[in-house]
């Protein structure tokens, strides 16, 4: 879907159909018809008046979510017609939400359908009083951001058969080529030489070699240095602590954190951000077999800490442990270090499917991220650490256990495990994003279709754009 800004009176602008977003039918020219059709101007309500060449869509509020949902609902109706062009008056609507609602709402994943729908060439013209540089900039940025989200969705939706660590590394190389980023891909030999035994163990039973991916965007005179680390479990069977059959389905999404990091990296140069950004992904497959790592094993992570494995399904934290150490060893003077992971089912139970759990020791930073998430169209909430939960991952045989001794607070105890791999000097710069809920949802919601959502991409880009 192509989106243009046009500086023209809506009446003078030629288009096949007009989209009208309303919060009440009271002042509508077509009030009588809408009333007869029992149309109420509620979120997700839509009606096509074919003869009048109008699509009416309800919108109860002027916040990002309502507007993006309205834009997405309208565009799906438009896409179901043969009309080529649609027009819409922007008025006081936020352009970012309109544009992202359209671009994210029209995403389709049909890679595995034998019959593919032909992409129609349709256009949306958004009428504004004056095309200001500010409006142009908002539209350009929202196109870049939506593309990054849709790229992330594509990766996460791809099956484990087609997307394993080496494929993820190839995708990273393509992103690097496209955006002129530095790119290093490390294999198992490197992991072994560099004492990354925790990450290495998780991938041992897989036929696919584990890969450490490191992308970097280094503009001249960068104001800040940010490191993003992602869990890239291209499949999580649970390992020897095997997942029950029903829980294994959807575990292609366990690369969601890593894919979001790659998605973000695909946008940083295009957004011209004046900051240095590193994207590090641990791409690994957690499988079973004679060579599998086992409950009872003790692993030595890159920072020398020993980990008692009590459950091989708590594998993401092991991969992240080494990747976080790698990040801090390789990159000096970090301003922020964020990690992204579909880390715990507990986070989904705790805050629901649509919300990211934000953890760390810097309360102000967490608060800032939650607020950036909301303004970027994502739900996030802060989860609090405390000293008592910190004790639950103590081990009798090693420095720490990879699972807590209590079922309660599983998202937080996983975050506290990661805390062990954040160096003291970086403690206040670190934030952990548990995206287990929103990364992949098995039903459409708002402007998201079934499946991957690209969780983490928009909130992080919003944060990066606003770094002072
Ligand atoms: N990848 C899963 C977490 C997950 C669960 C993501 C559901 C998305 C949806 C993770 O590796 C895992 O299996 N975690 C375990 C931890 C437990 C063994 C302490 C979990 O959440 O059950
Ligand atoms: Zn697992
Ligand atoms: Zn996992």
Coordinates of C-alpha atoms and ligand atoms in Angstrom, one line a residue:
X1 CA 0.0 0.0 0.0
X2 CA 1.4 3.3 -1.1
X3 CA 0.7 6.3 1.2
X4 CA 1.0 9.9 0.0
X5 CA 0.5 13.3 1.6
X6 CA -1.5 15.7 -0.6
X7 CA -2.1 19.3 0.0
X8 CA -5.5 19.6 -1.5
X9 CA -9.1 20.1 -0.5
X10 CA -10.6 16.6 -0.2
X11 CA -13.5 17.6 -2.5
X12 CA -11.1 18.5 -5.3
X13 CA -8.9 15.4 -4.9
X14 CA -9.8 12.7 -7.3
X15 CA -9.9 9.2 -5.7
X16 CA -12.0 6.1 -6.2
X17 CA -13.2 6.0 -2.6
X18 CA -13.1 8.1 0.6
X19 CA -12.3 6.8 4.0
X20 CA -14.0 8.6 6.8
X21 CA -12.9 8.0 10.4
X22 CA -15.6 9.1 12.9
X23 CA -16.3 9.0 16.6
X24 CA -20.0 9.6 16.3
X25 CA -22.5 9.5 13.5
X26 CA -24.3 12.6 14.8
X27 CA -22.7 15.1 12.5
X28 CA -22.3 12.8 9.5
X29 CA -23.7 13.7 6.1
X30 CA -24.8 10.1 5.9
X31 CA -26.3 9.8 9.3
X32 CA -29.6 8.4 8.1
X33 CA -28.0 5.6 6.1
X34 CA -25.6 4.8 8.8
X35 CA -28.4 4.7 11.3
X36 CA -30.4 2.3 9.1
X37 CA -27.3 0.1 8.8
X38 CA -27.1 0.1 12.6
X39 CA -23.5 1.4 12.2
X40 CA -22.1 2.6 15.5
X41 CA -18.8 4.6 15.5
X42 CA -17.1 2.1 17.8
X43 CA -13.5 0.8 17.4
X44 CA -13.2 -1.8 14.6
X45 CA -16.7 -1.0 13.2
X46 CA -16.6 -0.5 9.5
X47 CA -19.1 -0.1 6.7
X48 CA -18.7 0.4 2.9
X49 CA -21.3 2.5 1.2
X50 CA -20.5 1.3 -2.3
X51 CA -22.7 3.7 -4.2
X52 CA -21.5 6.7 -2.3
X53 CA -17.9 5.5 -2.6
X54 CA -17.3 5.9 1.1
X55 CA -15.9 3.7 3.8
X56 CA -17.0 4.7 7.3
X57 CA -14.9 3.5 10.2
X58 CA -15.4 4.0 13.9
X59 CA -12.8 5.4 16.2
X60 CA -13.6 6.0 19.9
X61 CA -10.5 7.9 20.9
X62 CA -7.6 9.9 19.5
X63 CA -4.8 7.8 21.0
X64 CA -2.4 5.7 18.9
X65 CA -4.2 2.4 19.4
X66 CA -7.7 3.6 18.5
X67 CA -6.5 5.5 15.4
X68 CA -4.2 2.7 14.2
X69 CA -6.9 0.1 14.6
X70 CA -9.3 2.4 12.7
X71 CA -6.8 3.0 9.9
X72 CA -6.1 -0.7 9.7
X73 CA -9.8 -1.7 9.7
X74 CA -10.5 0.9 6.9
X75 CA -7.6 -0.3 4.8
X76 CA -8.6 -3.9 5.0
X77 CA -12.0 -2.9 3.7
X78 CA -10.4 -0.9 0.9
X79 CA -8.1 -3.8 0.1
X80 CA -11.2 -6.1 -0.4
X81 CA -12.4 -3.9 -3.2
X82 CA -11.2 -3.3 -6.7
X83 CA -10.8 0.5 -6.1
X84 CA -7.2 1.7 -6.8
X85 CA -7.1 4.9 -4.8
X86 CA -8.5 6.0 -1.5
X87 CA -8.5 9.4 0.2
X88 CA -8.6 10.4 3.8
X89 CA -8.7 13.8 5.6
X90 CA -6.1 13.9 8.3
X91 CA -7.6 16.7 10.4
X92 CA -6.5 16.2 14.0
X93 CA -5.6 12.5 13.7
X94 CA -2.0 11.6 14.5
X95 CA -0.3 10.8 11.2
X96 CA 2.1 8.3 12.7
X97 CA -0.8 6.1 14.0
X98 CA -2.7 6.4 10.7
X99 CA 0.3 5.4 8.6
X100 CA 1.5 2.6 10.9
X101 CA -2.1 1.3 11.2
X102 CA -2.3 1.1 7.4
X103 CA 1.2 -0.5 6.9
X104 CA 1.1 -2.9 9.8
X105 CA -2.6 -3.7 9.3
X106 CA -2.1 -4.7 5.6
X107 CA 0.7 -7.2 6.4
X108 CA 0.0 -10.7 5.2
X109 CA 2.2 -13.8 5.6
X110 CA 1.4 -16.3 2.9
X111 CA 4.8 -17.9 2.3
X112 CA 3.3 -21.4 3.0
X113 CA 0.1 -21.0 1.1
X114 CA 0.1 -22.8 -2.2
X115 CA -2.2 -20.2 -3.7
X116 CA -1.0 -16.7 -3.1
X117 CA -3.1 -13.6 -3.3
X118 CA -1.8 -11.2 -5.9
X119 CA -0.7 -8.0 -4.2
X120 CA -3.0 -5.2 -5.5
X121 CA -1.4 -1.9 -6.3
X122 CA -3.5 0.5 -4.2
X123 CA -2.8 3.9 -2.9
X124 CA -3.9 6.0 0.0
X125 CA -3.8 9.8 -0.3
X126 CA -3.9 11.6 3.0
X127 CA -5.2 15.2 2.7
X128 CA -3.5 17.8 4.8
X129 CA -3.9 21.6 4.9
X130 CA -0.2 22.1 4.4
X131 CA 2.6 19.5 3.8
X132 CA 5.1 20.6 6.5
X133 CA 8.6 19.1 6.8
X134 CA 7.5 17.8 10.1
X135 CA 4.6 15.8 8.6
X136 CA 6.8 14.5 5.8
X137 CA 9.3 13.4 8.3
X138 CA 6.7 11.6 10.4
X139 CA 5.5 9.7 7.3
X140 CA 9.0 8.8 6.1
X141 CA 9.9 7.5 9.6
X142 CA 6.7 5.6 10.1
X143 CA 7.3 3.8 6.7
X144 CA 10.8 2.8 7.8
X145 CA 9.6 1.6 11.2
X146 CA 6.7 -0.3 9.7
X147 CA 9.0 -2.0 7.3
X148 CA 11.3 -3.0 10.1
X149 CA 8.3 -4.5 12.1
X150 CA 7.1 -6.4 9.0
X151 CA 10.5 -7.7 8.3
X152 CA 10.7 -9.0 11.9
X153 CA 7.2 -10.5 11.6
X154 CA 8.4 -12.4 8.4
X155 CA 11.4 -13.8 10.1
X156 CA 9.5 -15.0 13.2
X157 CA 6.7 -16.5 11.1
X158 CA 9.2 -18.5 9.1
X159 CA 9.3 -22.2 10.1
X160 CA 12.3 -23.8 12.0
X161 CA 12.9 -25.9 8.9
X162 CA 13.5 -22.8 6.9
X163 CA 15.0 -20.5 9.5
X164 CA 17.9 -22.0 11.6
X165 CA 21.0 -20.2 12.9
X166 CA 22.8 -20.1 9.7
X167 CA 19.8 -18.6 7.9
X168 CA 19.5 -16.0 10.6
X169 CA 23.1 -15.2 10.1
X170 CA 22.5 -14.8 6.3
X171 CA 19.6 -12.5 7.0
X172 CA 21.8 -10.4 9.2
X173 CA 24.4 -10.2 6.5
X174 CA 21.8 -9.0 4.0
X175 CA 20.7 -6.3 6.5
X176 CA 24.3 -5.3 6.9
X177 CA 24.8 -5.0 3.2
X178 CA 21.6 -3.0 2.7
X179 CA 22.4 -0.5 5.5
X180 CA 26.1 -0.4 5.4
X181 CA 26.6 -2.0 8.8
X182 CA 29.6 -3.8 10.2
X183 CA 28.8 -7.5 10.4
X184 CA 30.6 -10.3 12.3
X185 CA 29.3 -13.9 12.3
X186 CA 31.0 -16.3 14.8
X187 CA 30.6 -20.1 14.8
X188 CA 31.0 -22.7 17.4
X189 CA 34.8 -22.7 17.2
X190 CA 34.8 -19.1 18.3
X191 CA 32.3 -19.8 21.1
X192 CA 34.6 -22.6 22.4
X193 CA 37.7 -20.5 22.2
X194 CA 36.0 -17.6 24.0
X195 CA 34.6 -19.7 26.9
X196 CA 31.0 -19.2 25.8
X197 CA 30.1 -22.6 27.2
X198 CA 26.6 -21.8 28.3
X199 CA 25.5 -20.8 24.8
X200 CA 27.4 -23.6 23.2
X201 CA 25.8 -26.3 25.4
X202 CA 22.3 -25.3 24.5
X203 CA 22.9 -25.8 20.8
X204 CA 24.9 -29.0 21.2
X205 CA 22.2 -31.5 20.2
X206 CA 21.2 -29.6 17.1
X207 CA 22.3 -30.5 13.6
X208 CA 22.6 -26.8 13.0
X209 CA 25.7 -24.9 14.1
X210 CA 25.0 -22.1 16.6
X211 CA 25.9 -18.6 15.4
X212 CA 26.7 -15.5 17.3
X213 CA 25.7 -12.5 15.1
X214 CA 27.1 -9.0 15.7
X215 CA 25.9 -6.1 13.6
X216 CA 27.1 -2.5 14.3
X217 CA 26.0 0.9 13.0
X218 CA 28.7 3.5 13.7
X219 CA 27.9 6.9 12.4
X220 CA 30.5 9.7 12.7
X221 CA 30.3 11.8 15.9
X222 CA 27.9 9.4 17.5
X223 CA 26.5 10.9 20.7
X224 CA 25.8 7.6 22.5
X225 CA 26.5 3.9 22.4
X226 CA 23.7 1.4 22.7
X227 CA 23.9 -2.4 22.6
X228 CA 20.9 -4.6 21.9
X229 CA 21.1 -8.3 22.6
X230 CA 18.5 -10.8 21.4
X231 CA 17.6 -14.4 22.2
X232 CA 17.5 -16.2 18.8
X233 CA 16.3 -19.7 19.6
X234 CA 15.3 -20.7 16.1
X235 CA 13.5 -23.6 17.8
X236 CA 12.9 -24.5 21.4
X237 CA 11.8 -28.1 21.9
X238 CA 12.7 -27.7 25.6
X239 CA 15.7 -30.1 25.2
X240 CA 15.8 -33.1 27.5
X241 CA 13.4 -31.4 29.8
X242 CA 11.1 -31.8 26.8
X243 CA 8.1 -29.5 26.3
X244 CA 4.7 -31.2 26.3
X245 CA 3.4 -31.5 22.7
X246 CA 0.9 -28.6 23.0
X247 CA 3.5 -26.3 24.4
X248 CA 6.0 -27.0 21.7
X249 CA 3.7 -25.7 19.0
X250 CA 4.6 -22.0 18.3
X251 CA 8.2 -22.4 19.6
X252 CA 9.5 -21.1 16.2
X253 CA 8.7 -17.8 17.9
X254 CA 11.5 -18.3 20.3
X255 CA 13.8 -16.4 18.0
X256 CA 11.5 -13.3 18.5
X257 CA 14.0 -11.3 20.5
X258 CA 16.8 -11.9 18.1
X259 CA 14.6 -11.1 15.1
X260 CA 13.5 -7.9 16.8
X261 CA 17.1 -6.9 17.2
X262 CA 17.7 -7.6 13.5
X263 CA 14.6 -5.7 12.6
X264 CA 15.7 -2.7 14.7
X265 CA 19.2 -2.9 13.1
X266 CA 17.5 -2.8 9.6
X267 CA 16.1 0.7 10.5
X268 CA 18.8 2.6 12.4
X269 CA 20.8 3.8 9.4
X270 CA 17.7 4.7 7.4
X271 CA 16.5 6.7 10.3
X272 CA 19.8 8.5 10.4
X273 CA 20.2 8.1 14.1
X274 CA 23.2 10.0 15.5
X275 CA 24.1 7.1 17.9
X276 CA 26.2 4.0 17.7
X277 CA 24.0 0.9 17.8
X278 CA 25.2 -2.7 18.2
X279 CA 22.9 -5.7 17.6
X280 CA 24.0 -9.0 19.0
X281 CA 22.0 -12.2 18.5
X282 CA 22.6 -15.7 19.9
X283 CA 21.2 -17.9 17.2
X284 CA 20.8 -21.5 18.6
X285 CA 18.4 -24.4 18.3
X286 CA 17.5 -26.3 21.5
X287 CA 17.0 -30.0 20.6
X288 CA 17.4 -33.5 22.1
X289 CA 19.9 -36.2 21.2
X290 CA 22.8 -38.2 22.5
X291 CA 24.9 -35.0 22.7
X292 CA 22.3 -32.9 24.4
X293 CA 23.2 -30.9 27.5
X294 CA 21.5 -32.3 30.6
X295 CA 19.8 -31.3 33.8
X296 CA 22.6 -31.7 36.4
X297 CA 25.3 -30.4 34.1
X298 CA 27.3 -27.4 35.5
X299 CA 28.2 -24.8 32.8
X300 CA 30.8 -22.2 33.0
X301 CA 29.7 -18.9 31.4
X302 CA 32.0 -16.4 29.7
X303 CA 32.4 -14.3 32.8
X304 CA 33.4 -17.4 34.8
X305 CA 30.2 -17.9 36.7
X306 CA 29.1 -21.5 37.1
X307 CA 25.5 -22.5 36.4
X308 CA 23.7 -25.6 37.6
X309 CA 21.3 -26.7 34.9
X310 CA 18.1 -28.0 36.5
X311 CA 15.9 -27.6 33.4
X312 CA 17.1 -27.6 29.8
X313 CA 14.0 -25.7 28.8
X314 CA 15.3 -22.6 30.7
X315 CA 17.8 -22.3 27.8
X316 CA 17.3 -18.7 26.6
X317 CA 18.9 -17.3 29.8
X318 CA 22.0 -19.5 29.2
X319 CA 22.4 -18.2 25.6
X320 CA 21.8 -14.6 26.8
X321 CA 24.2 -14.9 29.7
X322 CA 27.1 -15.5 27.3
X323 CA 25.9 -13.0 24.7
X324 CA 25.6 -10.3 27.4
X325 CA 29.1 -11.0 28.5
X326 CA 30.4 -10.9 24.9
X327 CA 28.7 -7.6 24.4
X328 CA 30.3 -6.0 27.5
X329 CA 33.7 -7.5 26.8
X330 CA 33.8 -6.4 23.1
X331 CA 32.1 -3.0 23.4
X332 CA 33.6 -0.3 25.6
X333 CA 31.8 2.6 27.3
X334 CA 28.3 1.4 26.7
X335 CA 25.5 3.9 27.5
X336 CA 22.6 1.4 27.4
X337 CA 22.5 -2.3 27.1
X338 CA 19.1 -3.9 26.4
X339 CA 18.1 -7.5 25.9
X340 CA 15.1 -8.9 24.2
X341 CA 13.7 -12.4 24.7
X342 CA 10.7 -14.7 24.6
X343 CA 12.0 -15.7 27.9
X344 CA 9.2 -17.0 30.1
X345 CA 5.7 -18.4 30.0
X346 CA 5.4 -16.8 33.5
X347 CA 5.6 -13.3 31.9
X348 CA 2.6 -14.2 29.7
X349 CA 0.7 -15.5 32.7
X350 CA 1.6 -12.4 34.7
X351 CA 0.9 -9.6 32.4
X352 CA -1.1 -11.1 29.5
X353 CA -0.3 -11.9 25.9
X354 CA -0.1 -8.3 24.7
X355 CA 2.3 -6.8 27.1
X356 CA 6.1 -6.8 27.4
X357 CA 7.7 -7.2 30.8
X358 CA 10.3 -4.6 31.5
X359 CA 13.0 -5.4 34.1
X360 CA 16.2 -4.0 35.4
X361 CA 17.6 -2.0 38.3
X362 CA 17.2 1.5 36.9
X363 CA 13.7 2.6 37.8
X364 CA 13.8 5.8 35.8
X365 CA 15.1 4.1 32.7
X366 CA 12.3 1.4 33.0
X367 CA 9.7 4.1 33.4
X368 CA 11.0 6.0 30.3
X369 CA 10.9 2.8 28.2
X370 CA 7.3 2.0 29.3
X371 CA 6.2 5.5 28.3
X372 CA 8.1 5.2 24.9
X373 CA 6.4 1.9 24.3
X374 CA 3.0 3.3 24.9
X375 CA 3.5 6.2 22.6
X376 CA 5.0 3.9 19.9
X377 CA 1.9 1.6 20.0
X378 CA 3.2 -1.2 22.2
X379 CA 2.1 -2.3 25.6
X380 CA 4.8 -2.7 28.3
X381 CA 4.9 -2.7 32.0
X382 CA 7.6 -2.7 34.6
X383 CA 8.2 -5.8 36.8
X384 CA 10.0 -5.2 40.1
X385 CA 13.1 -7.1 41.3
X386 CA 13.5 -7.8 45.0
X387 CA 16.2 -9.3 47.3
X388 CA 14.0 -12.3 48.2
X389 CA 13.4 -13.4 44.7
X390 CA 17.1 -12.9 44.1
X391 CA 17.8 -15.7 46.6
X392 CA 15.6 -18.3 44.8
X393 CA 18.2 -18.9 42.1
X394 CA 20.9 -19.8 44.5
X395 CA 22.5 -23.2 43.9
X396 CA 24.0 -25.8 46.3
X397 CA 26.5 -27.0 43.7
X398 CA 27.3 -24.0 41.5
X399 CA 27.1 -20.2 41.7
X400 CA 23.5 -20.1 40.5
X401 CA 20.7 -22.3 39.1
X402 CA 19.1 -21.8 35.8
X403 CA 15.7 -22.1 37.4
X404 CA 14.3 -20.8 40.7
X405 CA 13.3 -23.0 43.6
X406 CA 9.8 -21.6 43.4
X407 CA 7.2 -21.3 40.6
X408 CA 6.2 -17.9 41.6
X409 CA 7.5 -14.8 39.9
X410 CA 9.1 -16.8 37.0
X411 CA 9.5 -13.8 34.7
X412 CA 11.3 -11.8 37.4
X413 CA 13.6 -14.7 38.5
X414 CA 14.6 -15.2 34.9
X415 CA 15.5 -11.4 34.8
X416 CA 17.4 -11.8 38.0
X417 CA 19.4 -14.7 36.5
X418 CA 20.4 -12.4 33.7
X419 CA 21.5 -9.8 36.2
X420 CA 24.3 -12.1 37.1
X421 CA 25.9 -11.4 33.7
X422 CA 25.7 -7.7 33.8
X423 CA 28.9 -6.1 34.9
X424 CA 28.7 -3.7 37.9
X425 CA 29.6 -0.7 35.8
X426 CA 26.7 -1.4 33.4
X427 CA 24.0 -2.3 36.0
X428 CA 22.1 0.9 35.7
X429 CA 22.3 0.9 31.9
X430 CA 20.7 -2.5 31.5
X431 CA 17.1 -3.3 30.7
X432 CA 15.6 -6.7 30.0
X433 CA 12.5 -7.0 27.8
X434 CA 10.5 -10.2 28.2
X435 CA 8.4 -10.3 25.0
X436 CA 7.1 -13.9 25.4
X437 CA 3.5 -12.7 25.2
X438 CA 3.3 -10.2 22.5
X439 CA 6.0 -11.6 20.1
X440 CA 3.5 -14.1 18.7
X441 CA -0.2 -14.3 19.3
X442 CA -2.4 -17.0 17.8
X443 CA -5.3 -14.8 17.0
X444 CA -5.6 -11.4 15.2
X445 CA -5.7 -8.4 17.5
X446 CA -6.1 -4.8 16.6
X447 CA -4.0 -4.2 13.5
X448 CA -2.0 -7.4 14.1
X449 CA -2.9 -10.6 12.2
X450 CA -2.4 -14.1 13.5
X451 CA 1.2 -14.9 14.5
X452 CA 4.3 -12.7 14.8
X453 CA 3.9 -9.0 15.7
X454 CA 7.5 -7.6 15.8
X455 CA 7.2 -6.8 19.5
X456 CA 10.0 -4.6 20.8
X457 CA 10.9 -3.0 17.5
X458 CA 8.7 0.1 17.7
X459 CA 9.3 0.9 21.4
X460 CA 13.0 0.6 21.0
X461 CA 13.2 2.7 17.8
X462 CA 11.1 5.3 19.7
X463 CA 13.6 5.2 22.6
X464 CA 16.6 5.5 20.2
X465 CA 15.0 8.4 18.3
X466 CA 14.6 10.3 21.5
X467 CA 18.1 9.8 23.0
X468 CA 19.5 13.2 24.0
Ligands
LIG1 N1 10.8 -20.1 25.2 C1 10.3 -20.4 26.5 C2 9.4 -19.4 27.1 C3 8.1 -19.1 26.4 C4 7.0 -19.8 26.8 C5 8.0 -18.2 25.3 C6 5.7 -19.5 26.2 C7 6.8 -18.0 24.7 C8 5.7 -18.6 25.1 C9 11.5 -20.6 27.5 O1 12.7 -21.1 26.9 C10 11.0 -21.6 28.5 O2 10.7 -22.7 28.1 N2 10.9 -21.1 29.7 C11 10.4 -22.0 30.7 C12 11.2 -21.7 32.0 C13 11.0 -22.7 33.1 C14 11.6 -24.0 32.7 C15 11.6 -22.1 34.3 C16 8.9 -21.6 31.0 O3 8.5 -20.5 30.8 O4 8.2 -22.5 31.3
LIG2 ZN1 12.7 -23.2 26.8
LIG3 ZN1 13.0 -20.6 24.9

